Amino acid sequence: NAKYKFAADGYKIFTPMKTDELVREGNVLGHCVASYIGRVRKRLCVIAFLREAANEDEPLVTIEIANGAIVQARRKMNLEDHLRILVF
């Protein structure tokens, strides 16, 4: 989903292309994003990944977007990111 693709100040936001990317994200960060696969398929929400641009393969923050707004942003072990990192 190119609508949620963005890069600035050493960070990038993008959406995963495959469901196994959501599974890996949840495994690495220790949260339940894989349980959102059904919601993503039904287009009830969009899941986006925030990464350091220099380390794009390393999960940092997972973002849930619904109705055009950020619903939640979670870091490792489901810690909430208070969006400070998202305002770059």
Coordinates of C-alpha atoms in Angstrom, one line a residue:
N1 CA 0.0 0.0 0.0
A2 CA 2.0 3.0 -1.3
K3 CA -0.3 5.4 0.6
Y4 CA 1.6 4.5 3.8
K5 CA 5.1 4.5 2.4
F6 CA 7.3 7.3 3.7
A7 CA 10.9 8.0 4.6
A8 CA 12.6 10.8 6.4
D9 CA 15.4 11.5 8.9
G10 CA 16.8 8.0 8.8
Y11 CA 13.5 6.2 9.2
K12 CA 11.0 4.5 6.9
I13 CA 7.4 3.4 7.1
F14 CA 6.1 0.8 4.7
T15 CA 3.4 -1.9 4.6
P16 CA 4.3 -5.6 4.4
M17 CA 3.7 -7.5 1.2
K18 CA 3.2 -11.0 2.6
T19 CA 1.4 -12.4 5.6
D20 CA 4.6 -14.2 6.7
E21 CA 6.1 -10.8 7.3
L22 CA 3.4 -10.1 9.9
V23 CA 4.2 -13.4 11.6
R24 CA 7.9 -12.6 11.7
E25 CA 7.2 -9.1 13.0
G26 CA 5.2 -10.6 15.9
N27 CA 7.8 -13.2 16.6
V28 CA 10.7 -10.8 16.7
L29 CA 8.9 -8.1 18.7
G30 CA 7.0 -10.5 20.9
H31 CA 3.5 -9.2 20.2
C32 CA 0.3 -10.4 18.5
V33 CA 0.4 -8.6 15.1
A34 CA -0.1 -11.9 13.3
S35 CA -3.6 -12.1 14.8
Y36 CA -4.4 -9.1 12.6
I37 CA -4.0 -11.0 9.3
G38 CA -7.7 -11.6 8.9
R39 CA -8.5 -7.9 9.6
V40 CA -5.9 -6.9 7.0
R41 CA -7.3 -9.3 4.4
K42 CA -10.8 -7.8 5.0
R43 CA -9.3 -4.3 4.8
L44 CA -10.5 -3.4 8.2
C45 CA -7.0 -2.1 9.0
V46 CA -3.6 -1.6 7.6
I47 CA -0.4 -2.7 9.3
A48 CA 2.7 -0.7 8.7
F49 CA 6.3 -1.2 9.8
L50 CA 8.6 1.6 11.1
R51 CA 12.3 0.9 10.5
E52 CA 15.6 2.6 10.7
A53 CA 16.4 3.2 7.1
A54 CA 19.9 1.8 7.5
N55 CA 18.5 -1.4 9.1
E56 CA 15.3 -2.0 7.2
D57 CA 15.1 -5.8 8.0
E58 CA 15.2 -5.2 11.8
P59 CA 11.7 -4.7 13.3
L60 CA 11.4 -1.5 15.4
V61 CA 7.7 -0.4 15.7
T62 CA 4.5 -2.0 14.3
I63 CA 1.7 0.5 13.5
E64 CA -2.0 -0.3 13.1
I65 CA -4.0 2.1 11.0
A66 CA -7.8 2.1 10.7
N67 CA -10.0 4.7 9.0
G68 CA -7.0 6.7 8.1
A69 CA -5.8 7.2 11.7
I70 CA -3.1 5.5 13.8
V71 CA -4.8 3.2 16.3
Q72 CA -1.7 1.9 18.0
A73 CA 2.0 1.7 17.6
R74 CA 3.9 -1.1 19.4
R75 CA 7.5 -1.8 20.1
K76 CA 9.2 -4.9 21.4
M77 CA 7.2 -6.9 24.0
N78 CA 4.1 -4.9 23.1
L79 CA 5.3 -1.7 24.7
E80 CA 3.3 1.3 23.4
D81 CA 5.2 3.8 21.4
H82 CA 3.8 7.2 22.3
L83 CA 4.3 8.3 18.7
R84 CA 7.3 10.4 19.5
I85 CA 9.3 8.3 17.0
L86 CA 6.6 8.6 14.4
V87 CA 6.8 12.3 14.2
F88 CA 10.0 12.5 12.3

